[in-house]
Coordinates of C-alpha atoms and ligand atoms in Angstrom, one line a residue:
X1 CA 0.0 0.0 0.0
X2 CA 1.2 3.1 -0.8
X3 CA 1.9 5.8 2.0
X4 CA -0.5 8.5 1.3
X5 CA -2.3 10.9 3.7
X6 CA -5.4 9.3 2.3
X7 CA -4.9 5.7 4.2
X8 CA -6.3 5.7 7.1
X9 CA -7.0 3.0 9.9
X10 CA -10.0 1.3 12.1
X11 CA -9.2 -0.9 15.3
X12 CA -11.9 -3.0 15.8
X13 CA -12.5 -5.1 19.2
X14 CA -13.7 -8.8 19.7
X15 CA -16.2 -8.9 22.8
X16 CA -17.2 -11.1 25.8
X17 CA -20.3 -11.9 27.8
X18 CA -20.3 -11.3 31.2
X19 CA -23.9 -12.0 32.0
X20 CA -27.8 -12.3 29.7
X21 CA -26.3 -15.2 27.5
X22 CA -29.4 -16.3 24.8
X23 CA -31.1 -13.2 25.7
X24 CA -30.6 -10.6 23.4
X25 CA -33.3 -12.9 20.9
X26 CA -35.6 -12.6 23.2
X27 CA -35.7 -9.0 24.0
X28 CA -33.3 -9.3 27.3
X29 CA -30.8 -7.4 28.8
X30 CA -26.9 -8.4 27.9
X31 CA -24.0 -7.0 29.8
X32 CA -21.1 -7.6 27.3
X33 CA -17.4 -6.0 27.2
X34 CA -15.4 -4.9 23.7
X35 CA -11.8 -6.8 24.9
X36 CA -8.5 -5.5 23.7
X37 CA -8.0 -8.4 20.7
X38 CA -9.3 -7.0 17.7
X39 CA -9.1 -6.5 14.2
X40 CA -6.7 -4.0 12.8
X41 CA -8.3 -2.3 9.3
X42 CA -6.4 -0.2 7.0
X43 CA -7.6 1.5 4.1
X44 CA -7.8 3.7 0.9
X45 CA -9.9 5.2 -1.3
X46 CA -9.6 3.6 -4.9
X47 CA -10.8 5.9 -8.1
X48 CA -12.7 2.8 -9.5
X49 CA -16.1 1.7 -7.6
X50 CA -14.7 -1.8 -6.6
X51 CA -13.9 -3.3 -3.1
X52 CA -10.6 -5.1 -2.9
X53 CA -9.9 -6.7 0.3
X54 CA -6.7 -8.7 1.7
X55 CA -6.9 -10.3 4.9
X56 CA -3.4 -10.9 6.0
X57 CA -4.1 -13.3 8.7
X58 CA -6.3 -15.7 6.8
X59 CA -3.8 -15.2 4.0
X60 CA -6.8 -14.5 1.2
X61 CA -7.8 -11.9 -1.2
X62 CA -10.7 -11.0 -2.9
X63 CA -11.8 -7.9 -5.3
X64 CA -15.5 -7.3 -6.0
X65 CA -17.7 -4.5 -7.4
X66 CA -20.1 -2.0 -5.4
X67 CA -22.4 -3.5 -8.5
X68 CA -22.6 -6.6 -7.8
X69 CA -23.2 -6.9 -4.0
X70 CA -26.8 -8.0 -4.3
X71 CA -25.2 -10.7 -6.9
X72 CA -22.4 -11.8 -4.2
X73 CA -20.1 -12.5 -6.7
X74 CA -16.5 -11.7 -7.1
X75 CA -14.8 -9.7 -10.1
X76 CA -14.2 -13.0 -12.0
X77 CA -17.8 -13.7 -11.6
X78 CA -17.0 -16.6 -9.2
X79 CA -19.2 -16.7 -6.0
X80 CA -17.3 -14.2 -3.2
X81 CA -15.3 -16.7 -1.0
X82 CA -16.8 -16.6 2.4
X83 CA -14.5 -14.2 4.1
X84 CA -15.2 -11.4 2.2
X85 CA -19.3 -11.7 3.0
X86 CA -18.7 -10.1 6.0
X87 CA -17.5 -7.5 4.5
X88 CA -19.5 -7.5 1.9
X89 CA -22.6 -7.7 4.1
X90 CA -21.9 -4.2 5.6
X91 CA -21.4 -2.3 2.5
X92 CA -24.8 -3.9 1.3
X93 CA -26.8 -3.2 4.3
X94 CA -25.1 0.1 4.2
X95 CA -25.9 0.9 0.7
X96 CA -29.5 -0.5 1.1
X97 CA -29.9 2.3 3.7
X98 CA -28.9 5.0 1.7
X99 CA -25.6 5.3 2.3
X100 CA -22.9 5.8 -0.5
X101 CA -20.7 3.5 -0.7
X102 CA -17.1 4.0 -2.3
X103 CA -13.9 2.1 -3.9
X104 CA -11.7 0.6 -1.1
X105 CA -8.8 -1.2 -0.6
X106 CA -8.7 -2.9 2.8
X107 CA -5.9 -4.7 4.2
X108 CA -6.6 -6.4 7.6
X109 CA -5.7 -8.5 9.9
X110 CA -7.0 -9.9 13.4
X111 CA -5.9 -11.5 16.3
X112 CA -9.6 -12.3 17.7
X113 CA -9.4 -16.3 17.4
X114 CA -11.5 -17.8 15.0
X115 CA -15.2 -20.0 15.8
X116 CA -14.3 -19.6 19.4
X117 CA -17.5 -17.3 20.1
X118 CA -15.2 -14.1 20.8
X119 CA -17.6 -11.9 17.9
X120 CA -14.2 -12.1 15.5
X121 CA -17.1 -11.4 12.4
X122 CA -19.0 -8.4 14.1
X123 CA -15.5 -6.6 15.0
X124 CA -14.8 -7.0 11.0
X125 CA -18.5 -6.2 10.7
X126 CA -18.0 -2.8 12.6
X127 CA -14.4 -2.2 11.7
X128 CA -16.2 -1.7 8.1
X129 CA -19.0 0.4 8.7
X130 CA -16.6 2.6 10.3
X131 CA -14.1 2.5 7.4
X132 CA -17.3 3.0 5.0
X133 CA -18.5 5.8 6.5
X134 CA -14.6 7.7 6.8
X135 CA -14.3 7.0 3.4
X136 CA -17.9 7.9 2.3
X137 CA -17.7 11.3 4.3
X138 CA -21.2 10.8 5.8
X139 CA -22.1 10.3 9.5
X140 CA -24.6 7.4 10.9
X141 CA -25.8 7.3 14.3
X142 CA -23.4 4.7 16.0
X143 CA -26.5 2.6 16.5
X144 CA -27.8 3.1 13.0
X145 CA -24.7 1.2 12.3
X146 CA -25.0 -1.6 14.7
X147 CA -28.0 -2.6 13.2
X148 CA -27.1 -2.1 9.8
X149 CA -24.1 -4.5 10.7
X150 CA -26.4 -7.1 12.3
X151 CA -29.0 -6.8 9.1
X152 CA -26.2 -7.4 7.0
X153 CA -24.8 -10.8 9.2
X154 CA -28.6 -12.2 9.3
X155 CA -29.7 -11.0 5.3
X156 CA -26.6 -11.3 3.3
X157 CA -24.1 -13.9 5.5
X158 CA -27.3 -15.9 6.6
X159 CA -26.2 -16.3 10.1
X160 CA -29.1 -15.7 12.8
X161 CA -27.7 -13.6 15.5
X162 CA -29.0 -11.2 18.0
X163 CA -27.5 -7.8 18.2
X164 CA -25.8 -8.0 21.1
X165 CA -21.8 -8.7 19.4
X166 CA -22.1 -6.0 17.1
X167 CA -23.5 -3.6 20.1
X168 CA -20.7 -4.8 22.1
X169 CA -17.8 -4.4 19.2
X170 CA -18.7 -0.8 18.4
X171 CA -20.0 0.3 21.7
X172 CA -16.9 -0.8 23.8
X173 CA -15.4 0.9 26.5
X174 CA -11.7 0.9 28.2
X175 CA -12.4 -0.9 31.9
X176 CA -16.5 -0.9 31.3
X177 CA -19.0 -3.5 31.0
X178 CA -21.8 -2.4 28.4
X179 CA -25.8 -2.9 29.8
X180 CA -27.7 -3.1 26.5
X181 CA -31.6 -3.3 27.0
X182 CA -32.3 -5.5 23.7
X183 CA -35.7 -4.4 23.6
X184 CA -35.6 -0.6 23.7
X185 CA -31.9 -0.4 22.4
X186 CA -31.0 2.2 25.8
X187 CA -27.5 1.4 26.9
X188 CA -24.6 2.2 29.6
X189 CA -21.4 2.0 30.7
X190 CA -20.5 0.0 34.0
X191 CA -17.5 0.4 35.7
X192 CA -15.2 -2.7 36.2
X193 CA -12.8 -2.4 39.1
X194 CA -9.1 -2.0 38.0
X195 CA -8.0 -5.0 40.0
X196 CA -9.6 -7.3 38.2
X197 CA -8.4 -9.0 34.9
X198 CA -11.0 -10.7 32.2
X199 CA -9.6 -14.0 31.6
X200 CA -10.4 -15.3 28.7
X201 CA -10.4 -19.7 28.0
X202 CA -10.3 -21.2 25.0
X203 CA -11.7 -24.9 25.2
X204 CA -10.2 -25.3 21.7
X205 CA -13.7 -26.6 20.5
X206 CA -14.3 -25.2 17.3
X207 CA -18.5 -24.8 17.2
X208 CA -19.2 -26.5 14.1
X209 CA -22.5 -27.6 15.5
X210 CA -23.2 -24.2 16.7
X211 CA -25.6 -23.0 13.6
X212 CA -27.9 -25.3 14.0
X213 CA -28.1 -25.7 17.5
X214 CA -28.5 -21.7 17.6
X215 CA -31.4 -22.0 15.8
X216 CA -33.4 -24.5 17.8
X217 CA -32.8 -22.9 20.7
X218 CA -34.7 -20.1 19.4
X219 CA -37.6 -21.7 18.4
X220 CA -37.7 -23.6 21.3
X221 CA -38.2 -19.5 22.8
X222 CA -40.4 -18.6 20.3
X223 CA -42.5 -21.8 20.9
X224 CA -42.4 -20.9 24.6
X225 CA -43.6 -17.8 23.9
X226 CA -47.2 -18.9 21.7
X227 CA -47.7 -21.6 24.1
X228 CA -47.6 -18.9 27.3
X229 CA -50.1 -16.3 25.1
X230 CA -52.6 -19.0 26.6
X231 CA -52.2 -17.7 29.7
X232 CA -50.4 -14.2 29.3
X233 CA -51.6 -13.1 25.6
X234 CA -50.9 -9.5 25.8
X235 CA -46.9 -11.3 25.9
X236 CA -45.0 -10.6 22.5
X237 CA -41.3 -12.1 24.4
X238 CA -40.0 -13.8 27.0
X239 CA -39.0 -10.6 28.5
X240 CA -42.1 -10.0 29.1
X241 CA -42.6 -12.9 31.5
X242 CA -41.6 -12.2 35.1
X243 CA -40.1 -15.3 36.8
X244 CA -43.2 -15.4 39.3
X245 CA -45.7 -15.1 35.8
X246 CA -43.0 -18.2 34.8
X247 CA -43.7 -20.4 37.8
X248 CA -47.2 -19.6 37.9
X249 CA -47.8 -21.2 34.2
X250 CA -44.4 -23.4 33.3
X251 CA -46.5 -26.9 33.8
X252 CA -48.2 -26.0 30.5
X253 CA -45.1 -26.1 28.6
X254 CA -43.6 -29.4 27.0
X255 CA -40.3 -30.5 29.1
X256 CA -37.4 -29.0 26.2
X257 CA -39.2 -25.9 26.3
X258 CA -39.8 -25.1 29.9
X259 CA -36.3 -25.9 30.5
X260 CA -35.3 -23.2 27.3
X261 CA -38.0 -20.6 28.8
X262 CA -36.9 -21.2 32.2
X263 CA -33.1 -20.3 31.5
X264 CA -34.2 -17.2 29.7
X265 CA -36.7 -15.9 32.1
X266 CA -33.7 -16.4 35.0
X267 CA -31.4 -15.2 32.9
X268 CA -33.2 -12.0 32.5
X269 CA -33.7 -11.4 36.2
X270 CA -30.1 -11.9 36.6
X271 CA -28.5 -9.5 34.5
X272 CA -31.2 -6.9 36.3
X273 CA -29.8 -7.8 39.8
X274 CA -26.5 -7.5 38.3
X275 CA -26.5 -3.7 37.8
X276 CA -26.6 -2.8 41.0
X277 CA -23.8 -5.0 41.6
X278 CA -21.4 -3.5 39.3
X279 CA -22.5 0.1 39.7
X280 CA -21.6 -0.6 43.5
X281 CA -18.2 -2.8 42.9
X282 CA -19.7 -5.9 44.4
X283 CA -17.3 -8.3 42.3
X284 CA -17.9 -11.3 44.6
X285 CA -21.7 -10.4 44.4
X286 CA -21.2 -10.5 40.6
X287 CA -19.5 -13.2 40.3
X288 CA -21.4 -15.8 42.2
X289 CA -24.5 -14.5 39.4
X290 CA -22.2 -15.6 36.9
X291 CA -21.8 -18.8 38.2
X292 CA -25.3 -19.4 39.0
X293 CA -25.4 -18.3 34.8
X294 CA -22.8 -20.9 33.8
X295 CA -25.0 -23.6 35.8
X296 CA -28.4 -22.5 33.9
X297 CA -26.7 -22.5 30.3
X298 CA -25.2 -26.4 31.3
X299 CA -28.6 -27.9 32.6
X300 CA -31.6 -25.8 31.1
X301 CA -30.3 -24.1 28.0
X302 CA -28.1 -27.3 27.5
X303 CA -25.6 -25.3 25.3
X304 CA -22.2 -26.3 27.6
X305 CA -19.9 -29.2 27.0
X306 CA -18.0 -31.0 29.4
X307 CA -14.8 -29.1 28.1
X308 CA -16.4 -25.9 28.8
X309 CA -18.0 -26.9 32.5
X310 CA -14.3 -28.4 33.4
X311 CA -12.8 -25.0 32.8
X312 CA -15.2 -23.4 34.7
X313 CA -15.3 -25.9 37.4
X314 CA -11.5 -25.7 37.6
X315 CA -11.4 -21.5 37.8
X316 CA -13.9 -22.0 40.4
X317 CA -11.3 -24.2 42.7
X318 CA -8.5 -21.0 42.1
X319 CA -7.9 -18.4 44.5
X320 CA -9.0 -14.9 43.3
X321 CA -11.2 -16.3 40.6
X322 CA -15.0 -14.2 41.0
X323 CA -16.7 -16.0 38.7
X324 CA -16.3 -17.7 35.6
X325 CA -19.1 -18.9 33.0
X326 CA -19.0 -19.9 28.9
X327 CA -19.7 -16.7 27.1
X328 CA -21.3 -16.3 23.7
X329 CA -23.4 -19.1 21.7
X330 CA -21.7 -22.2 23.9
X331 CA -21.4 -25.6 22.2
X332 CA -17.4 -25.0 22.4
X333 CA -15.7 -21.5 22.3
X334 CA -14.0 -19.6 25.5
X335 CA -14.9 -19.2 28.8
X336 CA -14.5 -15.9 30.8
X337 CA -13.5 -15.7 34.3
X338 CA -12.9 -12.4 36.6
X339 CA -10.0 -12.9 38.1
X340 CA -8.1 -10.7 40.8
X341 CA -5.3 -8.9 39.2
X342 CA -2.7 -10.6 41.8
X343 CA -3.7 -13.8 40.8
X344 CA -4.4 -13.4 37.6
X345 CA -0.5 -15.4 36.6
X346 CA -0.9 -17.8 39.0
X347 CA -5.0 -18.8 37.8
X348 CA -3.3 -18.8 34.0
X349 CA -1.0 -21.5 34.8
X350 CA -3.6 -23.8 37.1
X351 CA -6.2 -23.5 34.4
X352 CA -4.0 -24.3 31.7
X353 CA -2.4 -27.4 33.5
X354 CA -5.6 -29.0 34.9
X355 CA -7.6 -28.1 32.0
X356 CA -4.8 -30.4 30.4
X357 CA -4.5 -33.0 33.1
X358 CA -8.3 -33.0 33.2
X359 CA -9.3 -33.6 29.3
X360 CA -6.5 -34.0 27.4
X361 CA -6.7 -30.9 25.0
X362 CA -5.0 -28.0 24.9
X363 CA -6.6 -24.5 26.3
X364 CA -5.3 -21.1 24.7
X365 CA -5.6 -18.4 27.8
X366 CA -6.4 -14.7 26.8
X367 CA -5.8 -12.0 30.0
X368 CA -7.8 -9.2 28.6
X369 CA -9.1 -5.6 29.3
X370 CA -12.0 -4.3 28.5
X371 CA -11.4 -2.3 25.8
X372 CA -12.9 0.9 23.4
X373 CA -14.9 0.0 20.9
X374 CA -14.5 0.3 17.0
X375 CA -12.4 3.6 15.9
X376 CA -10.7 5.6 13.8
X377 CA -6.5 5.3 14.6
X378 CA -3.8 7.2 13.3
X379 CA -2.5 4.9 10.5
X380 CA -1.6 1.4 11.4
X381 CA 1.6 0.0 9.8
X382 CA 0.3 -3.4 7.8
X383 CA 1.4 -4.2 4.6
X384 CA 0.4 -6.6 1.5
Ligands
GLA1 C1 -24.1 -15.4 19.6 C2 -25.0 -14.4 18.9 C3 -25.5 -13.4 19.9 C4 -26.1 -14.0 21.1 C5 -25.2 -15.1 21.7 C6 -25.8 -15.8 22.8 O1 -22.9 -14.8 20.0 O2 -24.3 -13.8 17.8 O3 -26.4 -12.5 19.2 O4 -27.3 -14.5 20.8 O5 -24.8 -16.0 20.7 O6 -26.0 -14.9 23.9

């Protein structure tokens, strides 16, 4: 790429969960945090209307034209290679909004890990819509893009996801936790005390079954859902069931539901007794919700595997560990544990070994901060 005054550069976080995991489809509150791995986006304007993107770490390259979005196809004429749909998937739902969308080269790269439920597609999601709009020279509301990013992911990749990753990825703030109200879109920062690190497990599960899974899972909520209008029909989500209006009517529902309805409608209540907790530093307080979260995804939401419950099971036996849960879809992917800073080294090396000793495979261990969300940098030095 050639230095010019014109190139400019996006960082782009991953994210975490912290607490309201399988919410954010069913109009619940999420308390996610933007962590400091990320996607690292730099760009140029080019004269000709065509997108041409290299993704260093993935080692691929692909060049398309702002024409043929709608078709998905590359400037061969070839079907764009999945990489580049994410992408791709911005500038469409971008351009379907109105927004102008202009030549590019993009070179990126990312150190978010891969299928390990870290939101590695919504930080390139947002990392683009941010690079769209410098380049374009018009201004969306931050949330206008969010959802524009999410349309795209659900339209144009096909993936079903709520909008909690893309919230969190563009939204992020250093040493905050993010409260987003699903249902109303309102939002805030929390405070997370400075002596405590986000440690970040990977099981090394890849979640190839996670797709389909996903999906159940929310019809099993939206079957919950019809079958309590019986009793409740002014309901249009499960957040709008209370967990006394739950217990009062649950024995109507078929057995995989009520467990699915049951995790959601706790789930809920948790993340609203959480607030409180974080606004006032109660950690421990905190924690022990996320624990009592872990426990709810592994026997009524049934997303966990044993991988994921032995990490957590082991974090729980280490000194200085608050709490520790799987975050994001589950069936494989990372665990996150709040750790106290002054154990944080010691923790690393105890999970890592036992998680070893305990099933054989191999866990990759992230210490993280929360972290800012999408933005504009002075130029980042990547090259092709
Ligand atoms: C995935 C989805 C999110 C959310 C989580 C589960 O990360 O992309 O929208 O539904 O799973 O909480």
């Amino acid at each position: 790429m050639e230095e010019s005054s014109s190139v400019q550069s996006v960082i782009s976080p991953g994210r975490v969960n912290l607490l309201g995991e399988h919410v954010d489809y069913n109009d619940g509150p999420v308390l996610p945090a933007a962590i400091d791995l990320a996607m690292t986006l730099t760009f140029e304007p080019l004269d000709e209307d065509i997108i041409e993107l290299h993704a260093l770490d993935l080692g691929e390259t692909s060049t398309f034209r702002i024409e043929d979005l709608e078709d998905k196809t590359n400037i061969q004429g070839e079907p764009l290679a999945h990489f580049a749909l994410y992408p791709a998937s911005v500038a469409w739902a971008l351009q379907g909004a109105g927004y102008p969308i202009s030549g590019m080269r993009a070179v990126y790269t990312s150190n978010i890990p891969i299928g390990a439920g870290l939101s590695s597609s919504a930080a390139v999601e947002v990392g683009f819509a941010q690079a769209f709009m410098a380049l374009g020279g018009w201004n969306a509301e931050k949330m206008d893009l969010v959802k524009m990013a999410k349309k795209g992911e659900n339209e144009y990749v096909g993936v079903n996801s709520g909008i909690m990753d893309q919230f969190s990825c563009l939204f992020g703030r250093e040493n905050h936790a993010l409260y987003l109200d699903t249902k109303d879109l309102s939002w805030a920062a929390l405070p997370l005390p400075s002596n405590v690190s986000i440690i970040v497990a990977d099981s090394d599960i890849s979640r190839e079954l996670a797709g389909s899974a996903y999906n159940a899972r929310q019809q099993a909520c939206a079957d919950a859902v019809n079958q309590l209008r019986a009793f409740m029909p002014g309901i249009s989500s499960l957040r709008d069931v209370s967990v006394d209006d739950f217990e009062q009517h649950k024995n109507h529902l078929p057995d995989e539901v009520r467990l699915r309805a049951q995790h959601v409608v706790e789930e809920i209540a948790r993340v609203e007794k959480a607030v409180p907790l974080l606004q006032d530093g109660d950690i421990k307080g905190f924690g022990e919700l996320m624990v009592a979260g872990h426990a709810s995804l592994r026997d009524l939401y049934e997303v966990s595997l044993p991988e994921l419950d032995a990490l957590v099971e082991i974090a729980l036996e280490q000194p200085g560990c608050y709490g520790a849960r799987l975050t994001g879809a589950g069936f494989g992917g990372c665990t996150v544990n709040l750790v106290r800073e002054e154990n944080s080294a010691s923790f690393i090396l105890a999970l890592e070994s036992e998680y070893q000793l305990r099933t054989g495979k191999t866990a990759k261990i992230y210490p993280c901060r929360a972290a800012k969300g999408a933005h504009l940098v002075p130029r980042a030095l990547l090259s092709i």
